[in-house]
Tab-separated table of C-alpha atoms in Angstrom:
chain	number	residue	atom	x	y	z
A	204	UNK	CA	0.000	0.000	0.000
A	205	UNK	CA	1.662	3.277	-1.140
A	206	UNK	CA	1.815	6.145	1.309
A	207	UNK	CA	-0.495	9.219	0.186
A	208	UNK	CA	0.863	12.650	-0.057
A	209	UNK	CA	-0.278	15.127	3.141
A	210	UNK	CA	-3.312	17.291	2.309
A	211	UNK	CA	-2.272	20.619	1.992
A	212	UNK	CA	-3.703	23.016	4.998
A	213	UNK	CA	-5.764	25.959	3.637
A	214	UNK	CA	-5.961	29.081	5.621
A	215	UNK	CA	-10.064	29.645	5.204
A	216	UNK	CA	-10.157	33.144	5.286
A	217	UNK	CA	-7.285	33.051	3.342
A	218	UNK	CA	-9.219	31.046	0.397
A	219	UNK	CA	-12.222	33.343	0.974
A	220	UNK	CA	-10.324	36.688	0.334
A	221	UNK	CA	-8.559	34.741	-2.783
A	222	UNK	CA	-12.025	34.125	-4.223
A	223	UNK	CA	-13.127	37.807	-3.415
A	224	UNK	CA	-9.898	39.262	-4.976
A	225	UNK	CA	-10.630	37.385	-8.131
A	226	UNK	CA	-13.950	38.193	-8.736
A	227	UNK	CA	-13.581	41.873	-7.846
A	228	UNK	CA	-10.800	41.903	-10.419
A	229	UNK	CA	-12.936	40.409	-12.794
A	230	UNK	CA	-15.656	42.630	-12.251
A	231	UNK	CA	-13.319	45.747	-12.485
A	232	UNK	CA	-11.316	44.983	-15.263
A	233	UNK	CA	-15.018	43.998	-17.256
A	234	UNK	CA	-16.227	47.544	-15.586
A	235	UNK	CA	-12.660	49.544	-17.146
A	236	UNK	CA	-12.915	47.640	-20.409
A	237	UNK	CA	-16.466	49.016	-21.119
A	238	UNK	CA	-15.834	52.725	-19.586
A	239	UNK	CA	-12.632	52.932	-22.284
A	240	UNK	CA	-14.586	51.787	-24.722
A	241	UNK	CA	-16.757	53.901	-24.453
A	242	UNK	CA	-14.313	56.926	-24.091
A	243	UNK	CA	-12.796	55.975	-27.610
A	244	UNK	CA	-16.367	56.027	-29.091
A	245	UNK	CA	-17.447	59.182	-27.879
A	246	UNK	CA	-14.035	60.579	-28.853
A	247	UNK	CA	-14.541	59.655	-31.909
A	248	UNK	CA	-18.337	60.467	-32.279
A	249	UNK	CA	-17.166	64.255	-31.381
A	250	UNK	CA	-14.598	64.461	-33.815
A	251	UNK	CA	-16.134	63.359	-36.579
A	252	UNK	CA	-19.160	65.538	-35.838
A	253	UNK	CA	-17.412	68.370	-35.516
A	254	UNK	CA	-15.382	67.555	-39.333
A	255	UNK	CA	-18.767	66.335	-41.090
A	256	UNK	CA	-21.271	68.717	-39.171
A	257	UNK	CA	-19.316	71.633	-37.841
A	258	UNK	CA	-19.490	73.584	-41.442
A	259	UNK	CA	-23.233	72.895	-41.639
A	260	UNK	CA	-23.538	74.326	-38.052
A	261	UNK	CA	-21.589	77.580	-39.305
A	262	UNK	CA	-23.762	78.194	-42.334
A	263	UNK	CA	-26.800	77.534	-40.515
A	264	UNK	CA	-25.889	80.072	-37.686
A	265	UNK	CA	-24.857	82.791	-41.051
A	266	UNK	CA	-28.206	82.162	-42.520
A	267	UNK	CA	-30.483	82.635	-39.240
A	268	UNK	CA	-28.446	86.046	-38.776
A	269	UNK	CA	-28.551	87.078	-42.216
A	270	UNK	CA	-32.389	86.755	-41.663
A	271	UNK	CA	-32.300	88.325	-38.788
A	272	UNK	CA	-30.533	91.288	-40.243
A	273	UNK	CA	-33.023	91.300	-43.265
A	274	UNK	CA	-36.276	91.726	-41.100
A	275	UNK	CA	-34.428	94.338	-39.281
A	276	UNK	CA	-33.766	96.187	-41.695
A	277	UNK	CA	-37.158	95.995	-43.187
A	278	UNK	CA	-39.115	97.050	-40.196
A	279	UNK	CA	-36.827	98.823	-38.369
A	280	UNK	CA	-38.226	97.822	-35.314
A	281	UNK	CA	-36.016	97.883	-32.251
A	282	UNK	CA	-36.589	94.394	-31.115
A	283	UNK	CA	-35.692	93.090	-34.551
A	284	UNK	CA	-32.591	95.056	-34.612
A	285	UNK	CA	-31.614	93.106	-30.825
A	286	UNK	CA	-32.305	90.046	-32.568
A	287	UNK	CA	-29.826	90.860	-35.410
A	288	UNK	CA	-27.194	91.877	-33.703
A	289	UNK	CA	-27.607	88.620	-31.342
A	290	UNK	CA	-27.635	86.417	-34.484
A	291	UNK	CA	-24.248	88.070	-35.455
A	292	UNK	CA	-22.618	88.084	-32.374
A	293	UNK	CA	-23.638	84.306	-32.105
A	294	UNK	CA	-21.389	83.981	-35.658
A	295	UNK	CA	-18.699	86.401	-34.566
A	296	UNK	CA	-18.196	84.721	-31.295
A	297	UNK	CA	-17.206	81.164	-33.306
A	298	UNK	CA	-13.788	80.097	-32.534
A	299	UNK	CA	-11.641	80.242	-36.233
A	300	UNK	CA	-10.754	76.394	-35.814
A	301	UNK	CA	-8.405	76.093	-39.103
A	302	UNK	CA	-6.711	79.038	-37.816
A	303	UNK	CA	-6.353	77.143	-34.391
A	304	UNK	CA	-5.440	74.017	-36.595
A	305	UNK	CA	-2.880	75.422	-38.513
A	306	UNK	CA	-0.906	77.647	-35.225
A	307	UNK	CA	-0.994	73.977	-33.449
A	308	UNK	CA	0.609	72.014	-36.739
A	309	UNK	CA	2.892	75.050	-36.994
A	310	UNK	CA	4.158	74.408	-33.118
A	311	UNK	CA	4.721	70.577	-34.051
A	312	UNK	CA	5.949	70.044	-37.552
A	313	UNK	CA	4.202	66.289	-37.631
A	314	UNK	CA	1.121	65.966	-39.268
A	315	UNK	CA	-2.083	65.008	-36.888
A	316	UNK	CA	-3.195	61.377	-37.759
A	317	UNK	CA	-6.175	60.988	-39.803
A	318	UNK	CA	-9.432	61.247	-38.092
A	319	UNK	CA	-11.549	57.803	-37.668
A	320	UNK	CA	-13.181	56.086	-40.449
A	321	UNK	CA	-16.526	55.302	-37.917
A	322	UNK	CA	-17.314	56.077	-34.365
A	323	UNK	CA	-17.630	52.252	-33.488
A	324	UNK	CA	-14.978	50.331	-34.335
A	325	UNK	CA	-15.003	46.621	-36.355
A	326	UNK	CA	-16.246	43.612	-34.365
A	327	UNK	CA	-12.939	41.983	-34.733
A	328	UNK	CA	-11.240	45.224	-33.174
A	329	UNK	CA	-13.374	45.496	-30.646
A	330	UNK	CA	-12.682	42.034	-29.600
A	331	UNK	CA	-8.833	42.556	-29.678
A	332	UNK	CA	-9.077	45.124	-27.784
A	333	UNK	CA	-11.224	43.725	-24.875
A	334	UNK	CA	-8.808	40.704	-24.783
A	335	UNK	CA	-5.296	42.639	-24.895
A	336	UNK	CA	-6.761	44.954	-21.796
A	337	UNK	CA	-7.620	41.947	-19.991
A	338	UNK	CA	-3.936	40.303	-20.101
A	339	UNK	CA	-2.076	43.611	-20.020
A	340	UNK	CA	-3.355	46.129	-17.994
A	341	UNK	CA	-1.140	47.709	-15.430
A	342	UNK	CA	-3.160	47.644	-12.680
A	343	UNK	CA	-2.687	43.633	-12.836
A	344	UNK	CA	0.706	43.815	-10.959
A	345	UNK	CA	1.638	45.578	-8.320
A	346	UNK	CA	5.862	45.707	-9.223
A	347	UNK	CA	6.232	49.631	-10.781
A	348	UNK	CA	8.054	48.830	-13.614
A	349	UNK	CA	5.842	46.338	-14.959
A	350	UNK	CA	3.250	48.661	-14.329
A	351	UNK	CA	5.017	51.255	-16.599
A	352	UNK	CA	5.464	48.549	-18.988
A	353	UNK	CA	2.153	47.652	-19.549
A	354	UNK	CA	1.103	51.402	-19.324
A	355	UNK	CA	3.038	52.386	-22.397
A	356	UNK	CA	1.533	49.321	-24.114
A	357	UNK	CA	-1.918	49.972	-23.459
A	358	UNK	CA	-0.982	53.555	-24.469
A	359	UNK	CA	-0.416	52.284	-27.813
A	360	UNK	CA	-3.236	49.477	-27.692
A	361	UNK	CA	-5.844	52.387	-27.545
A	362	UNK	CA	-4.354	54.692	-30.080
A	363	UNK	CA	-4.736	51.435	-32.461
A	364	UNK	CA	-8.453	50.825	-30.838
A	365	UNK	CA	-9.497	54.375	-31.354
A	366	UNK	CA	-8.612	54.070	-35.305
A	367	UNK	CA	-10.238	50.963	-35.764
A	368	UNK	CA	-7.478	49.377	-36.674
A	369	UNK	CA	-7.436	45.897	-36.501
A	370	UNK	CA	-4.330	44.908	-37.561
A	371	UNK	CA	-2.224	46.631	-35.783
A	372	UNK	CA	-4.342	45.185	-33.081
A	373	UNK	CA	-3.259	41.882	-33.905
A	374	UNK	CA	0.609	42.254	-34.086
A	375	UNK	CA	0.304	43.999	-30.593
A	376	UNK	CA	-1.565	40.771	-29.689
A	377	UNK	CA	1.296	39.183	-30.686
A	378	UNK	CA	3.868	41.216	-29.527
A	379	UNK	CA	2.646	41.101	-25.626
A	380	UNK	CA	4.170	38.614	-23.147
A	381	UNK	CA	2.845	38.275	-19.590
A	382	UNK	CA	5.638	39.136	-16.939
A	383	UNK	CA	5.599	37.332	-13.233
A	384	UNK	CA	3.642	39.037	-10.641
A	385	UNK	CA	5.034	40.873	-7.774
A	386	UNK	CA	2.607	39.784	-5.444
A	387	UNK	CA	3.403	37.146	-2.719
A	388	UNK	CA	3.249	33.994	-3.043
A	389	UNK	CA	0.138	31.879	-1.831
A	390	UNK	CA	2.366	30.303	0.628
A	391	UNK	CA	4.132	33.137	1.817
A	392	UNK	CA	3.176	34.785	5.363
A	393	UNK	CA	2.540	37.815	3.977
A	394	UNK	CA	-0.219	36.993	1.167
A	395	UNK	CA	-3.128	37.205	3.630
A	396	UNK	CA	-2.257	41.127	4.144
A	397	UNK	CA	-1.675	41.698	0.325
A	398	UNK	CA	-5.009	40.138	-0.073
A	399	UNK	CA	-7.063	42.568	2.132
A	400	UNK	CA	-5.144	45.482	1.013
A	401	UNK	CA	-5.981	44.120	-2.776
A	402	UNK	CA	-9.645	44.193	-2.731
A	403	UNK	CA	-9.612	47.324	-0.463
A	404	UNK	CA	-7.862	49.010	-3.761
A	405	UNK	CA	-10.435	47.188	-6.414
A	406	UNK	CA	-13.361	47.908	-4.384
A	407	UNK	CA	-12.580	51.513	-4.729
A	408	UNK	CA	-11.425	51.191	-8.253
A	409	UNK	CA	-14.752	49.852	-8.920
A	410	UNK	CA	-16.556	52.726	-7.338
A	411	UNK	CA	-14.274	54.680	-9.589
A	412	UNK	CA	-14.416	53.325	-12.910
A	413	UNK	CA	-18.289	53.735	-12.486
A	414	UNK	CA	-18.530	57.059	-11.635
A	415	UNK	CA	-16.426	57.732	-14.536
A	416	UNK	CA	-18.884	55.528	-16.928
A	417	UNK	CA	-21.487	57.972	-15.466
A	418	UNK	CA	-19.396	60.861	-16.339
A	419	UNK	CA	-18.772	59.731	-19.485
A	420	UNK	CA	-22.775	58.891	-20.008
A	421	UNK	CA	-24.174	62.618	-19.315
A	422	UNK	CA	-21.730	64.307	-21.501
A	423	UNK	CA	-22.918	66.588	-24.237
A	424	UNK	CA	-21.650	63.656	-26.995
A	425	UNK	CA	-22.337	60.990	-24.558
A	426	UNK	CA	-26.045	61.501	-24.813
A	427	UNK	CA	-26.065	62.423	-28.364
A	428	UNK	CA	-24.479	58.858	-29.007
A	429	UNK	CA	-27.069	57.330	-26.599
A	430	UNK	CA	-29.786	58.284	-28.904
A	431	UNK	CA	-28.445	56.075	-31.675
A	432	UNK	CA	-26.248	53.518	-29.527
A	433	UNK	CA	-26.205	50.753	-32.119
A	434	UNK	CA	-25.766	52.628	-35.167
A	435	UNK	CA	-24.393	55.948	-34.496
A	436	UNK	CA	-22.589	56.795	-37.905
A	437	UNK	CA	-26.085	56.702	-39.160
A	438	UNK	CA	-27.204	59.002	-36.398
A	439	UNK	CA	-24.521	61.643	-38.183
A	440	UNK	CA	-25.909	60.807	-41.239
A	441	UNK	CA	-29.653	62.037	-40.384
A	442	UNK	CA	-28.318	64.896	-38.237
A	443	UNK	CA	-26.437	65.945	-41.612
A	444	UNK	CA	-29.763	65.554	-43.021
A	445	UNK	CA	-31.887	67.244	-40.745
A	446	UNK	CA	-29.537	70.426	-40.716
A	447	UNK	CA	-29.127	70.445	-44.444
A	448	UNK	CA	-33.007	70.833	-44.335
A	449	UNK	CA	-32.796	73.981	-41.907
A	450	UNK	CA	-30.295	75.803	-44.266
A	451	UNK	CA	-32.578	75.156	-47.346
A	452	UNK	CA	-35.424	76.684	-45.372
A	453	UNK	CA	-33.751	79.551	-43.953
A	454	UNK	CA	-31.612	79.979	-47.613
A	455	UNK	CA	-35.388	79.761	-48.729
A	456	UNK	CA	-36.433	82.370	-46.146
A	457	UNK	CA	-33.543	84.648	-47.029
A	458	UNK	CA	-34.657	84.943	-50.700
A	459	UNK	CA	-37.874	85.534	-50.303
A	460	UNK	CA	-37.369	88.521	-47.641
A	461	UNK	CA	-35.084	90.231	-50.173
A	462	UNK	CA	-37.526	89.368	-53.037
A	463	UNK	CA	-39.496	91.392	-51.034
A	464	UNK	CA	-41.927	88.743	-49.359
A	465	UNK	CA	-44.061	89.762	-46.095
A	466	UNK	CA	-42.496	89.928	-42.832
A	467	UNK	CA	-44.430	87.970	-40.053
A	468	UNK	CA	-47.319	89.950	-38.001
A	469	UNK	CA	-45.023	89.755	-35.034
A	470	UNK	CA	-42.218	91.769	-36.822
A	471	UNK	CA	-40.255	88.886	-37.557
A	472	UNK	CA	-39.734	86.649	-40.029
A	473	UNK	CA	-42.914	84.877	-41.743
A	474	UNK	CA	-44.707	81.844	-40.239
A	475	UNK	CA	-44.521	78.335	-39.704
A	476	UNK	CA	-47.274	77.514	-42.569
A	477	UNK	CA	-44.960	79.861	-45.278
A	478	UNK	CA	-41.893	78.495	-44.164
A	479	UNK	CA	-42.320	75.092	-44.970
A	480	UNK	CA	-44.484	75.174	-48.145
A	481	UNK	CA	-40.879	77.302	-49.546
A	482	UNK	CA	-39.008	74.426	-48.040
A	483	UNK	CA	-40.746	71.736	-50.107
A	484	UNK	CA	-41.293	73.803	-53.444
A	485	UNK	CA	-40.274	71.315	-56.080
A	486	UNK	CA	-36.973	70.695	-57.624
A	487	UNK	CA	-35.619	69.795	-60.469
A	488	UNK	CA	-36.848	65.631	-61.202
A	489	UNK	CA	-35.850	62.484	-63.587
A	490	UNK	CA	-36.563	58.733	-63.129
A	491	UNK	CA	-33.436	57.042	-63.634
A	492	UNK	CA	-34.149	55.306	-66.939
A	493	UNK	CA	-33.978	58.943	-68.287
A	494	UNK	CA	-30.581	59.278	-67.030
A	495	UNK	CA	-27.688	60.115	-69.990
A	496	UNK	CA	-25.504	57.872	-69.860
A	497	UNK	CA	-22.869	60.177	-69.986
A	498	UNK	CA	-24.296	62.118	-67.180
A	499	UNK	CA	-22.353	63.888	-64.145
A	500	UNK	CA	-23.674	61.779	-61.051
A	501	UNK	CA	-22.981	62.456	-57.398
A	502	UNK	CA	-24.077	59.844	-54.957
A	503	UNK	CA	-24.841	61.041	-51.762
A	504	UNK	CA	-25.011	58.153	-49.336
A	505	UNK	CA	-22.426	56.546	-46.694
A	506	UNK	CA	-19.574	54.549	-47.245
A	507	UNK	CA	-20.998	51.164	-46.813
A	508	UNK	CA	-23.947	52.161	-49.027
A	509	UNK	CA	-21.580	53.108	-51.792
A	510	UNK	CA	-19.524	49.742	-51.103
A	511	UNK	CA	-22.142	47.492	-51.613
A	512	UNK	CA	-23.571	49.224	-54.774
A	513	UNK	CA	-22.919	52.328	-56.558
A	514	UNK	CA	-22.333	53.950	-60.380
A	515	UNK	CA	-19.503	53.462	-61.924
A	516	UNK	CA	-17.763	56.723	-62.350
A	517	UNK	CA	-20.039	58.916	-60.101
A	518	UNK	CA	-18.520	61.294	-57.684
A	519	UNK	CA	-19.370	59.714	-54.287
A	520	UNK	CA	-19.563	62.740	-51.393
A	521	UNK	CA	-21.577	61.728	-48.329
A	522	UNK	CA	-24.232	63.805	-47.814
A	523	UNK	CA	-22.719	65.401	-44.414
A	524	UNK	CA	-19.485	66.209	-46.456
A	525	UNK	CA	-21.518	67.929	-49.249
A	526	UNK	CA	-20.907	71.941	-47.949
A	527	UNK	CA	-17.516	71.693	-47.145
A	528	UNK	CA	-16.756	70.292	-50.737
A	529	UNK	CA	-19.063	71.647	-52.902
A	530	UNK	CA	-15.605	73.072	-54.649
A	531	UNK	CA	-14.996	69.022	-55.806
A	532	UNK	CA	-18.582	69.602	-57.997
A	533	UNK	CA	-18.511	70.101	-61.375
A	534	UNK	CA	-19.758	73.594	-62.222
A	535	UNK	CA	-20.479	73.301	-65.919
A	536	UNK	CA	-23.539	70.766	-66.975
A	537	UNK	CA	-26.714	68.940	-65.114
A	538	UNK	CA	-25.560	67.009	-62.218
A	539	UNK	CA	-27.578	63.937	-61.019
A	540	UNK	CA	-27.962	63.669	-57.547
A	541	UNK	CA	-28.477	59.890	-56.314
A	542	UNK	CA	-29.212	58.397	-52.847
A	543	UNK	CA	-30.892	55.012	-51.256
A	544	UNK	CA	-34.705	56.292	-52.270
A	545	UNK	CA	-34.080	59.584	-53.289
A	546	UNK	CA	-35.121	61.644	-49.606
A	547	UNK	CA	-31.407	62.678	-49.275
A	548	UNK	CA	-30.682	63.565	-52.736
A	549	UNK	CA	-33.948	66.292	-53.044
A	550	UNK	CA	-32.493	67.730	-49.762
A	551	UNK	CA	-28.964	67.729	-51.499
A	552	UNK	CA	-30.555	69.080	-54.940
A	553	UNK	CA	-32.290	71.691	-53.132
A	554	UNK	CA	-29.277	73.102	-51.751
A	555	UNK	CA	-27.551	72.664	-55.054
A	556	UNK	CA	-29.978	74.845	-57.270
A	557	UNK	CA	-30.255	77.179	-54.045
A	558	UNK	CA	-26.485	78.430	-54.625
A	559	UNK	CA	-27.263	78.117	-58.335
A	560	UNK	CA	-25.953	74.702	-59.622
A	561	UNK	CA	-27.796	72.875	-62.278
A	562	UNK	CA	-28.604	69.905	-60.128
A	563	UNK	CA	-31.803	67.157	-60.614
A	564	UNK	CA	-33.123	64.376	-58.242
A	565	UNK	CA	-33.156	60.843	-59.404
A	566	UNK	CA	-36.206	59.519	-58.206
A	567	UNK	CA	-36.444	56.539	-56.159
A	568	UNK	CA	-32.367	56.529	-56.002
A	569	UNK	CA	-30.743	53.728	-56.333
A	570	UNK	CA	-33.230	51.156	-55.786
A	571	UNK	CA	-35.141	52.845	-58.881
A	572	UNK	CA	-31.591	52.356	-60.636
A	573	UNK	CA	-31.083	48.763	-60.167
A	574	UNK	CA	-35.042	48.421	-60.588
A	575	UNK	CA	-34.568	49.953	-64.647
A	576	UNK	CA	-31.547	47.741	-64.908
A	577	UNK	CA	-29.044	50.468	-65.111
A	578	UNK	CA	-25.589	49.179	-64.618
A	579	UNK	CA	-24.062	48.874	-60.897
A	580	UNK	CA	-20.270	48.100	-59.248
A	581	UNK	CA	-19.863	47.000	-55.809
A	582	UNK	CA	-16.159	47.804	-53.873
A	583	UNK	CA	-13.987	44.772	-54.272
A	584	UNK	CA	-14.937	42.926	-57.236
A	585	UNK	CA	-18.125	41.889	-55.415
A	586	UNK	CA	-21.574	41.198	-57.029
A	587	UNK	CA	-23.573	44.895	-56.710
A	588	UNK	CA	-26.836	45.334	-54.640
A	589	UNK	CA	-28.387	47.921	-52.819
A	590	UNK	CA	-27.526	48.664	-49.234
């Protein structure tokens, strides 16, 4: 009969605290990995709302005080001329952000990274990322120069999160090596104390991380974002829309006060009613069998709409883009304006003939393309359809 090995004597409240350490680490570093994440997306949401939206902001803001200033001076009346002079000081009082840009790339000669493709990045990145924040975080060890180790690491995981880009993900995946831990060992005298002081810390890191998620939750951008939390490049999309609308209406508004249209009862500019029956005159119209074939086409949808599907040779601007580079249009001959169904494009068109461009609507968009059996190319040698 063979001897059997001694059981090993467990300290209970030692294997209790062990158990309560781990789970309050997993619980943290769960809680940190969703806060981040969601610092990286609201990041990005505000930066690419300020590059897709902030020009449309600016013209709306010049048109509602050029209004202003148009009543005023038709009725003289001193509470139009306080509203003017509100309206412009509204305009004057915008920060000149390319001047900003360019005296901050003239202090540091290296060019600012390109902004992010999307506010959410790819499944696949977001999966990398969770996992490499897991294994390497600093707050894993206690020893300070792993710490600083893994902090410059994780500095560099996120800057490769917050672009999306997964494969720089990957060779940081497979770059990182775990390092031993610098806390005692189970066996040694001194674990039980290390343990108490352990969850002490994570407890309070916990209490920590979510106050921050809360923080980062009632945030100007971090409510905007929770209005579309599943989709939010589309939520830029229809807030490109929706202010595109407002400048027709008030370019609409503008016209007709110095055509000399009524001014509103109230001194100020006309009513609701008037307003929007300008807004939805009609504008220029073709189905798209009537399209030339030789015809100047911009498509107006996003990026993965114009992937899946699109014209070939058609000038693809996103709709939210269309202001800022109205210089990339062609100003000579009719240009078709294209979308999903054709909702964006009469916005877009309306704008278009507004600052006197030659522009029509194809009706139906797209799906009214593919429907006459038009030709269609799809990003990547793929078979075409419409997204």
């Amino acid at each position: 009969m063979s001897a059997q090995s001694p059981v090993r004597w467990t300290d209970p409240e030692q294997q209790e605290l062990e158990e309560r350490v781990a789970a309050a680490e997993l619980a943290w570093l769960t809680m940190d990995v969703d806060m981040q994440t969601l610092r990286v997306e609201i990041d990005n949401f505000a930066l690419i709302h300020h590059q897709l939206l902030g020009p449309l902001y600016a013209r709306l803001d010049e048109l509602d005080a050029l209004v202003a200033e148009t009543v005023a001076a038709r009725t003289g009346h001193p509470e139009d001329r306080r509203r003017a002079a509100e309206a412009r000081q509204r305009v004057d009082e915008l920060p000149d952000l390319d001047a900003l840009f360019d005296s901050v790339q003239e202090q540091d000669a290296a060019p600012p990274p390109a902004a992010p493709a999307k506010v959410r990045p790819g499944r696949d990145a977001q999966r990398l990322y969770r996992e490499l924040v897991r294994r390497a975080h600093p707050d894993l060890t206690t020893d300070g120069a792993e710490q600083q180790r893994r902090a410059v690491f994780i500095a560099r995981v996120n800057e490769a999160y917050a672009y999306g880009d997964t494969a720089a993900l990957e060779r940081l995946a497979g770059e990182w090596s775990t390092a031993p831990e610098a806390a005692p060992a189970e066996d040694s005298p001194d674990r039980l104390g290390w343990l108490r002081r352990r969850l002490e810390w994570l407890t309070a890191k916990i209490a920590e991380t979510a106050t921050e998620q809360v923080r980062l939750e009632n945030t100007a951008m971090g409510q905007l974002l929770a209005l579309a939390p599943q989709d939010p490049d589309r939520l830029l999309e229809e807030l490109a829309e929706q202010l595109l609308a407002k400048a027709a209406a008030q370019q609409a508004e503008l016209e007709r006060l110095l055509g000399g249209g009524p001014v509103g009862d109230n001194g100020g500019a006309q009513t609701e009613p008037q307003e929007n029956q300008t807004m939805f005159a009609q504008i220029p119209t073709t189905d798209a069998a009537s399209v030339p074939v030789d015809a100047a086409l911009l498509d107006v949808r996003e990026q993965d709409e114009w992937d899946a599907g699109h014209v070939e040779g058609a000038l693809h601007i996103p709709i939210g883009e269309v202001v800022a580079r109205l210089g990339e249009l062609p100003e000579e001959g009719t240009l078709y304006v294209l979308c999903r169904v054709g909702g964006r494009s009469a916005q877009v068109v309306q704008y278009l003939v507004q600052q006197g461009r030659d522009a029509v609507n194809v009706d139906g968009g797209m799906y009214a393309w593919k429907d006459a059996g038009r030709p269609m190319a799809a990003s990547g040698g793929r078979d075409a359809f419409v997204l």
